[in-house]
Tab-separated table of C-alpha atoms (C1' of nucleotides) in Angstrom:
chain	number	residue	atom	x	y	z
A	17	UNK	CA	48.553	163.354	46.017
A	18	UNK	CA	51.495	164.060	43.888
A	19	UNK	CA	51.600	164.673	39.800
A	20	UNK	CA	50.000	167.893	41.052
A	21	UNK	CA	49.539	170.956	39.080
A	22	UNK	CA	51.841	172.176	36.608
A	23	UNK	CA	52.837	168.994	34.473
A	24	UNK	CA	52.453	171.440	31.529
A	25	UNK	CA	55.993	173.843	30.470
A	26	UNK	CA	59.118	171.666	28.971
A	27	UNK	CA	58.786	168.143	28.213
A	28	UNK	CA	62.125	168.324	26.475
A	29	UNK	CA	62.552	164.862	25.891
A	30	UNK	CA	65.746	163.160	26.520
A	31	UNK	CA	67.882	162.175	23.696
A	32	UNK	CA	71.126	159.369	23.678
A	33	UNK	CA	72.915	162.809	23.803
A	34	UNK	CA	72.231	163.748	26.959
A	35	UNK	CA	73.538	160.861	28.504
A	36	UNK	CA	77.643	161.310	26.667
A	37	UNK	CA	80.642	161.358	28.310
A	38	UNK	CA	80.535	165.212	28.342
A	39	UNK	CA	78.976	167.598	26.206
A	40	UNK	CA	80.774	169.447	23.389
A	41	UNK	CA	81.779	172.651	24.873
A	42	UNK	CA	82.860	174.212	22.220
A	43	UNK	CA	79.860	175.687	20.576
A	44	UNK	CA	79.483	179.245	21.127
A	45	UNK	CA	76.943	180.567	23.464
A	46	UNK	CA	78.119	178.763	26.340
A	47	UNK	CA	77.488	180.572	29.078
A	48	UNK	CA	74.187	181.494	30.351
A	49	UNK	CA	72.827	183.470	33.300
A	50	UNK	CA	70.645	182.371	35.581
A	51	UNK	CA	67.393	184.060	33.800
A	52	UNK	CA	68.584	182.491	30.712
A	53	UNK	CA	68.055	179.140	32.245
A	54	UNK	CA	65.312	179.774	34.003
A	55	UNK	CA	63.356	181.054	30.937
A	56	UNK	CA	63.951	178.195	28.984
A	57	UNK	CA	63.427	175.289	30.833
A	58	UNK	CA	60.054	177.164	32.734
A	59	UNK	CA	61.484	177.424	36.252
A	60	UNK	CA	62.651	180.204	39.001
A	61	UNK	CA	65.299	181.488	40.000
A	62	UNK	CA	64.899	180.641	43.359
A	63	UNK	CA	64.428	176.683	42.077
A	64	UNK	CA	67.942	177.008	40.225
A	65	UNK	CA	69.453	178.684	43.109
A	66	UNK	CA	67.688	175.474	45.020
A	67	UNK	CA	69.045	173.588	43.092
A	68	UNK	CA	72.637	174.431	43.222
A	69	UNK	CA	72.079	174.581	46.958
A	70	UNK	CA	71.476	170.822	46.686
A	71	UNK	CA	74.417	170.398	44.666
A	72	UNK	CA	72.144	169.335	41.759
A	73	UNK	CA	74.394	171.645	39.516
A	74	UNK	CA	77.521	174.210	40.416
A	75	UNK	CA	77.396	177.531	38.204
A	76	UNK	CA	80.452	179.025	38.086
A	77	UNK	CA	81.026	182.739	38.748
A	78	UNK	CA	81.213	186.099	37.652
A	79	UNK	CA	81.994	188.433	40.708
A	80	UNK	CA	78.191	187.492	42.572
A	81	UNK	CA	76.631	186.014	39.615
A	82	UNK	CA	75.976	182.615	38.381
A	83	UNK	CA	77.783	181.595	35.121
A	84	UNK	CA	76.065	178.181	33.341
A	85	UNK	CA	78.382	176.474	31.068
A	86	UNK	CA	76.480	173.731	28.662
A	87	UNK	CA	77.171	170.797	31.275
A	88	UNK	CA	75.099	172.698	33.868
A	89	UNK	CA	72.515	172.967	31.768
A	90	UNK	CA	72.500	169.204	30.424
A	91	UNK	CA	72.378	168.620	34.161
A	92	UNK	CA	69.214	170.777	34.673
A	93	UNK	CA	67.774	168.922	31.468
A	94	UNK	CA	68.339	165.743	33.765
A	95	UNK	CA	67.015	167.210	36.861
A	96	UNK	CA	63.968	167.804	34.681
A	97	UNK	CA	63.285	165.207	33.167
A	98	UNK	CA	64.018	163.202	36.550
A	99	UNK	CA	61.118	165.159	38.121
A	100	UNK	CA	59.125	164.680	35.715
A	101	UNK	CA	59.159	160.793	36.309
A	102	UNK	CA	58.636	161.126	39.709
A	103	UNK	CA	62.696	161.131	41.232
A	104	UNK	CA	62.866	163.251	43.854
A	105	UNK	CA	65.635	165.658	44.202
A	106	UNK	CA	67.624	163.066	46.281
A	107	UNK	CA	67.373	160.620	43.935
A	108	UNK	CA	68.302	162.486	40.849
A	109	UNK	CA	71.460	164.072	43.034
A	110	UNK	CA	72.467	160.462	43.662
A	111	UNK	CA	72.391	159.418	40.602
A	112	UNK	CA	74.141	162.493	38.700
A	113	UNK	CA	76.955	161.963	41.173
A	114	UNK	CA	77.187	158.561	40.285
A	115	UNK	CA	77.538	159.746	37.189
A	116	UNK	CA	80.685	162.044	37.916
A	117	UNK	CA	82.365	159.202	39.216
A	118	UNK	CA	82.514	158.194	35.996
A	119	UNK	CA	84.518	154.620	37.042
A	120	UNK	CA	84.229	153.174	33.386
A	121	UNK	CA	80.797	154.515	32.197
A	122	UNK	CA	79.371	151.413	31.880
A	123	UNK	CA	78.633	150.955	35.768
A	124	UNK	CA	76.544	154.292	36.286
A	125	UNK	CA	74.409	153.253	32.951
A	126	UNK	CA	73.943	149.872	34.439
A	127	UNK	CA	72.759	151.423	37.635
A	128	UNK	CA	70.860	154.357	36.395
A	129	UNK	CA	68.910	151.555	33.943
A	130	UNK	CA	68.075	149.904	37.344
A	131	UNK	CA	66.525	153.049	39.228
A	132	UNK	CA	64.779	153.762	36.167
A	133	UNK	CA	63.272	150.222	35.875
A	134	UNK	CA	62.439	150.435	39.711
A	135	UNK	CA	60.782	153.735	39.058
A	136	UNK	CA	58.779	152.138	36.576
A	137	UNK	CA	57.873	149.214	38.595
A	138	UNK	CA	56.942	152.128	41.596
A	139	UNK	CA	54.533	154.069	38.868
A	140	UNK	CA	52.662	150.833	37.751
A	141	UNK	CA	51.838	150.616	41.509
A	142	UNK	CA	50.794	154.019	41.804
A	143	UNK	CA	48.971	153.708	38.304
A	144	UNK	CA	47.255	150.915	39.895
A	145	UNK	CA	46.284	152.127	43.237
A	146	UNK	CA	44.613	155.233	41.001
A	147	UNK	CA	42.689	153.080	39.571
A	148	UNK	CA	41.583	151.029	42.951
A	149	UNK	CA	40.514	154.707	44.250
A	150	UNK	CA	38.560	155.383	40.635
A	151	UNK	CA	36.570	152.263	41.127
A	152	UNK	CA	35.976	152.645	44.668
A	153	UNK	CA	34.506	156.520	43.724
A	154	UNK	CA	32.835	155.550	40.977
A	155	UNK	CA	31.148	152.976	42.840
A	156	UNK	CA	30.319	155.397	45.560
A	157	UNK	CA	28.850	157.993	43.181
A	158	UNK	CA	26.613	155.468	41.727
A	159	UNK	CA	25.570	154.462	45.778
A	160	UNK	CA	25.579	158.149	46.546
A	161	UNK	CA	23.681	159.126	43.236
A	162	UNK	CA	21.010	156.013	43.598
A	163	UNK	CA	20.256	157.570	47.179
A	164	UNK	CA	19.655	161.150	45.714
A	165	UNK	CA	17.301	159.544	43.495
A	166	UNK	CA	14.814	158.310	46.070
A	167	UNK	CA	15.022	161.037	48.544
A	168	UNK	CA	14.287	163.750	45.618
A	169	UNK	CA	11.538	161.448	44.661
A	170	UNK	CA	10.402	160.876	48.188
A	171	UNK	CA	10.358	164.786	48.560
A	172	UNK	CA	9.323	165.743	45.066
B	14	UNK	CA	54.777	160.893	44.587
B	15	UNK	CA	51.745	160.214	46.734
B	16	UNK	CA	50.163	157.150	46.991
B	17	UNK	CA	52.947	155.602	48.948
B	18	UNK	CA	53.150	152.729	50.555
B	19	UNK	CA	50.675	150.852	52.748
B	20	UNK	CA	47.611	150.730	50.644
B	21	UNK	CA	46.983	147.483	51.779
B	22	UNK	CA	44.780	146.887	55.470
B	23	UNK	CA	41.108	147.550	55.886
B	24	UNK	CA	39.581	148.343	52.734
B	25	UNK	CA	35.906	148.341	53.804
B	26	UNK	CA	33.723	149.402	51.153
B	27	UNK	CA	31.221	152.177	51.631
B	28	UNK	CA	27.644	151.229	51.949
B	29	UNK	CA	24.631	153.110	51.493
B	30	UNK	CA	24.025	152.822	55.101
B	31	UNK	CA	27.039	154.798	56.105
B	32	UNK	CA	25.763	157.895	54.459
B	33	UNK	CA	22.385	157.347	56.000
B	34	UNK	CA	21.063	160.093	58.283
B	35	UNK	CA	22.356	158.447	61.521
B	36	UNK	CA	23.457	155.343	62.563
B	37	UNK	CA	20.825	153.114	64.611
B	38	UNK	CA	22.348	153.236	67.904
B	39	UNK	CA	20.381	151.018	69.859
B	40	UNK	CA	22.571	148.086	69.149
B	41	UNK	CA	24.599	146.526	72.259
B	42	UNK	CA	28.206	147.320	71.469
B	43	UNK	CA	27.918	150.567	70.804
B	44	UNK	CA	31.000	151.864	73.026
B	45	UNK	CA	34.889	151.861	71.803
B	46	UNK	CA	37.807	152.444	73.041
B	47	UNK	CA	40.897	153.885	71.111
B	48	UNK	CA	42.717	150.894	71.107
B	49	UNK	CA	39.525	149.167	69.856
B	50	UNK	CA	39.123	151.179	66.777
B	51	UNK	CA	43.020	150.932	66.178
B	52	UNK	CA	43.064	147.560	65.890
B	53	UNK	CA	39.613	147.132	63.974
B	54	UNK	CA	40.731	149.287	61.277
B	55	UNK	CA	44.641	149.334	61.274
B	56	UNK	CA	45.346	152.922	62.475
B	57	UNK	CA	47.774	153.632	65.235
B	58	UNK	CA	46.533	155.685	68.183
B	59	UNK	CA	48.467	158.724	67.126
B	60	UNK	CA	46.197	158.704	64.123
B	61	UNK	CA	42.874	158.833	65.782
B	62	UNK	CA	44.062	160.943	68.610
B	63	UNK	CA	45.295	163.626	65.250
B	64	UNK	CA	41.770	162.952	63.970
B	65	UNK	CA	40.152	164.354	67.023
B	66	UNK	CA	42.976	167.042	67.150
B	67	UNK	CA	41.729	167.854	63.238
B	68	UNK	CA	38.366	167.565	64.452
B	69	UNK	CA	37.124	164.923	62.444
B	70	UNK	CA	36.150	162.660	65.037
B	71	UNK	CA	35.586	164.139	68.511
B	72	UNK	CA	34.906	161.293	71.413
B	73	UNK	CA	33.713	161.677	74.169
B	74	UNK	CA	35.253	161.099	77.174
B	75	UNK	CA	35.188	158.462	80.508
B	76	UNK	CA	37.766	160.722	82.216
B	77	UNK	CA	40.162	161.381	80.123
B	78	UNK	CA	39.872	158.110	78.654
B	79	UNK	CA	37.885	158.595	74.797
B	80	UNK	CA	35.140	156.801	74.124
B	81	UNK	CA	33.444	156.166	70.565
B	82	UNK	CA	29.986	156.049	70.016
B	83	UNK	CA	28.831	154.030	66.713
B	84	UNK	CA	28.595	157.139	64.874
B	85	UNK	CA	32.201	158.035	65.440
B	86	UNK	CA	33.033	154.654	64.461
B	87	UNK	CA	31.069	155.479	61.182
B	88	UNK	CA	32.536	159.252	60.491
B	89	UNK	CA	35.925	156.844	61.061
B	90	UNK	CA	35.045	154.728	58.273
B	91	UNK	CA	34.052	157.727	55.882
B	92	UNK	CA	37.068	159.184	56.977
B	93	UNK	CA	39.476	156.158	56.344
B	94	UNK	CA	37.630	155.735	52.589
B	95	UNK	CA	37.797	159.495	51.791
B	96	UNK	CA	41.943	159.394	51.843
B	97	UNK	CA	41.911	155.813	50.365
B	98	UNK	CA	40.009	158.032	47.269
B	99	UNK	CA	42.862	160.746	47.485
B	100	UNK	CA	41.224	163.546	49.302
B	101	UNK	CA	42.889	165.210	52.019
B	102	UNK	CA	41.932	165.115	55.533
B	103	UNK	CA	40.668	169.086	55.171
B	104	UNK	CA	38.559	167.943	52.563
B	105	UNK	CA	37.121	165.014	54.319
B	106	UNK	CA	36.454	167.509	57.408
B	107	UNK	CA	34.687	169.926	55.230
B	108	UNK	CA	31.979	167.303	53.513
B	109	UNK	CA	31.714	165.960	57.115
B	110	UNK	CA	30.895	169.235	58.716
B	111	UNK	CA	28.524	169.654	55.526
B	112	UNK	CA	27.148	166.519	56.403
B	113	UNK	CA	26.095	167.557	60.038
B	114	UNK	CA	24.708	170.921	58.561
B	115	UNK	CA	22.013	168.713	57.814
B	116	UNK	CA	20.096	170.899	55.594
B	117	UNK	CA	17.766	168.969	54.296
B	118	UNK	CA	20.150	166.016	53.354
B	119	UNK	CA	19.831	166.529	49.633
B	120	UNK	CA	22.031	169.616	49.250
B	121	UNK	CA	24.686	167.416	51.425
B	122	UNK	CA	24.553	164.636	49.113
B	123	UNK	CA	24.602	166.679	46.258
B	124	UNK	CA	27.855	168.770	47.358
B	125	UNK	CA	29.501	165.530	47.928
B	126	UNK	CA	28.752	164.110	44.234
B	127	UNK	CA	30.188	167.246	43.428
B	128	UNK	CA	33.433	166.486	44.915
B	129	UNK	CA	33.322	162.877	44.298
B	130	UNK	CA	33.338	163.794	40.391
B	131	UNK	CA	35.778	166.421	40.695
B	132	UNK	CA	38.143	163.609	42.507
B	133	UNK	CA	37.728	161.288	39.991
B	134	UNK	CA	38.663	163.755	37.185
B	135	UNK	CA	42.019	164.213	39.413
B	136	UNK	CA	42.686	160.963	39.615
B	137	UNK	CA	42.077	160.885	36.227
B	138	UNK	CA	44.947	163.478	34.751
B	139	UNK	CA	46.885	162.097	38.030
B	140	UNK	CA	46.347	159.015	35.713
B	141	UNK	CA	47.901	160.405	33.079
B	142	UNK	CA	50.686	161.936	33.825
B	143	UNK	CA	52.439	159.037	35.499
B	144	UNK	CA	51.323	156.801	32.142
B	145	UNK	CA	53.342	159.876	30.521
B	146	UNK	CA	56.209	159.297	33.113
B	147	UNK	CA	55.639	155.563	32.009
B	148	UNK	CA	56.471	156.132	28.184
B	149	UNK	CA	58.969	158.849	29.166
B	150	UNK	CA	60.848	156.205	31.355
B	151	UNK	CA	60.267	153.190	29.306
B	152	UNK	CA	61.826	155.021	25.917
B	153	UNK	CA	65.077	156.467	28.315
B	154	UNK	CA	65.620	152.872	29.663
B	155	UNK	CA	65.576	151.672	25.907
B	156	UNK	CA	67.668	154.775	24.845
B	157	UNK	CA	70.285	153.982	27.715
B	158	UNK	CA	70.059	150.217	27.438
B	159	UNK	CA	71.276	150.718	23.886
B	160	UNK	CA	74.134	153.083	24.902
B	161	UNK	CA	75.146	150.224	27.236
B	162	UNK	CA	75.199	147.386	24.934
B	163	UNK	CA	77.439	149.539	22.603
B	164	UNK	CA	79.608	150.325	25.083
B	165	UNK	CA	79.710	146.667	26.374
B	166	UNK	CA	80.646	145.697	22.651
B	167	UNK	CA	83.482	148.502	22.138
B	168	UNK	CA	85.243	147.608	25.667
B	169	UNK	CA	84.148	143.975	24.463
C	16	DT	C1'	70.292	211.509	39.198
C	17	DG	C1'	66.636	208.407	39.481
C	18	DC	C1'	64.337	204.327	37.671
C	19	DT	C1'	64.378	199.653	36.012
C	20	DT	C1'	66.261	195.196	35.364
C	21	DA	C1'	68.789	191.474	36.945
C	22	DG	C1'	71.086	189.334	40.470
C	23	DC	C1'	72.668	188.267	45.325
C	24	DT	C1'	72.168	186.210	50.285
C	25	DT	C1'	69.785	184.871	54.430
C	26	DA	C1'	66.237	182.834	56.449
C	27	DC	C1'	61.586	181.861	57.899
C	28	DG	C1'	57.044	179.880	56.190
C	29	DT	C1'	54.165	176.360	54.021
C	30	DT	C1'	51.755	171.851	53.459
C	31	DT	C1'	50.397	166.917	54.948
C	32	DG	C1'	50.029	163.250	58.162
C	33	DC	C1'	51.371	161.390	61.262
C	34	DG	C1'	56.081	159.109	63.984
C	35	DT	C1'	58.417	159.211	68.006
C	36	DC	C1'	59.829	160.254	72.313
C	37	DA	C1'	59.025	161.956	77.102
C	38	DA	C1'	56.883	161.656	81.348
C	39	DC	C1'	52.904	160.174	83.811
C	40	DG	C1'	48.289	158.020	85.527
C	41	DT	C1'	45.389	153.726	86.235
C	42	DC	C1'	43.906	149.350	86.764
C	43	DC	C1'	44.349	144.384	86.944
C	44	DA	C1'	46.639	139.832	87.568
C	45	DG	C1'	50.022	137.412	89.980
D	19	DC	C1'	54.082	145.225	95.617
D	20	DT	C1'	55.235	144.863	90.905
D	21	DG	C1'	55.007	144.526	86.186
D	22	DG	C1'	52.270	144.942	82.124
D	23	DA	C1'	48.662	146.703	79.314
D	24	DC	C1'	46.345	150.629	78.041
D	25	DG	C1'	45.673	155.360	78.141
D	26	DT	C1'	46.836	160.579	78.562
D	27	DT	C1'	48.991	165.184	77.064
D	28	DG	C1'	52.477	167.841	75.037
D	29	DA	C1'	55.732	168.860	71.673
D	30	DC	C1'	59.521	168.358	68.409
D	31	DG	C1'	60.792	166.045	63.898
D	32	DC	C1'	60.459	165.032	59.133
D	33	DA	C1'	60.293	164.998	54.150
D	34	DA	C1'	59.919	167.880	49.530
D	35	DA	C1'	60.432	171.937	46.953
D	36	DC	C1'	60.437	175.670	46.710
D	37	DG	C1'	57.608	180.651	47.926
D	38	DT	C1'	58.220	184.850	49.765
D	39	DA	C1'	59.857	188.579	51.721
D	40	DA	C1'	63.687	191.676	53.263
D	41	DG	C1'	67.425	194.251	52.205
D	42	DC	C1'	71.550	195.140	49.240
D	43	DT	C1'	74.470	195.645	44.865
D	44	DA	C1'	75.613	196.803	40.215
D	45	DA	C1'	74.791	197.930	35.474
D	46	DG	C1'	72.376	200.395	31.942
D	47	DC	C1'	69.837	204.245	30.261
D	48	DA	C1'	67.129	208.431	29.778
DNA sequence: TGCTTAGCTTACGTTTGCGTCAACGTCCAG
DNA sequence: CTGGACGTTGACGCAAACGTAAGCTAAGCA
């Protein structure tokens, strides 16, 4: 079964923000490492590393290392939040390239809002078929529990 | 996300009678063949052939042909309802083995209520989480939905 | 100089539940 | 004799998301 362990660590929500044409970049801490990242979102190196392997974000570099300007780590924030509703990797890649294309703006939205109202749709399902499988155990713990019953009596 | 697809086919509800000691098998048809079970509860032959692999369900054979006794046909049925209740096939083969311990039948039952609650509080947070994904997704698609409409109104 | 911290790459391992060939054997109807 | 139907045993493939070494580098500091 999925939604696993772990749903605990950020829940940063996502804000209208996240979704602009392109983050101000001209804060100042702009650059992070990878630890920095990792510590603050709850993940590994080896996931961000994963991650870039996937093309989910592209670090720049210093030398070896990683550098993370703020895009990358809007980007992770998306990756995030995308697992957290159940997108798989894939998914979220496809949809954050979409979003590079940036043809207009308006398109990606339009498509994005459709993914995310499939994804809905998808979790409703899931939401339901939980419950099938909590009525069918619940069911069968009252059968299995009634049984108990006599044979402890029968013994007793 | 688990839970896929295909939750539709044979959804034969457990009886007390299929966690009764052991099946009456003085019955007439009390012989199947692979394809027989296949078809009677929507499995492919792969599957019950990786069943008997897992040791779950071990035929016995005319040849090298596999025949099921009624009491295959019943661990079958256990083990079909088990994963429609989200446990894994390794958990299904434990609380079978457990099952044939036969102990004293009480213990048995008793380590399988266990489990059976355990699942349900699973399914429960399981539950949860994707009615969290629900309000997470359902805000984002009203967040983006208004980015679009202002967008739509600016490029008119 | 030696330790610690932080980072790097490469690459195999894990888990779950079968799907999908490949290459044959067997038996029955036509 | 031939073509299906039904069955058999391998055995590789896959998807998802990293975990987990193994082995190396470079900087900082005591």
């Amino acid at each position: 079964m999925a939604q696993d362990k772990q749903s605990i660590a950020q829940a940063s929500a996502i804000a209208a923000d996240d979704f602009a044409p392109d983050g101000d970049d001209t804060g100042r801490s702009n650059l992070f490492t990878i630890g920095d990242l990792a510590r603050e979102f709850g993940v590994t190196l080896r996931t961000l590393r994963f991650y870039e392997d996937k093309d989910l974000i592209t670090p720049q570099r210093d030398g070896l290392n990683r550098l993370y300007t703020r895009r990358d780590r809007a980007r992770l924030k998306l990756v995030l939040m995308g697992k957290r509703v159940g997108f798989s990797l894939n998914e979220i890649k496809d949809m954050l390239d979409l979003y590079d294309l940036r043809d207009g703006q308006v398109m990606q939205l339009k498509v994005a809002l459709g993914k995310f109202n499939e994804q809905i749709a998808l979790l409703e399902r899931q939401k339901k078929d939980i419950e099938q499988a909590l009525t069918e155990l619940r069911r069968t713990v009252s059968v299995v529990g009634g049984l108990l019953k006599e044979k402890e009596q029968a013994a007793g």
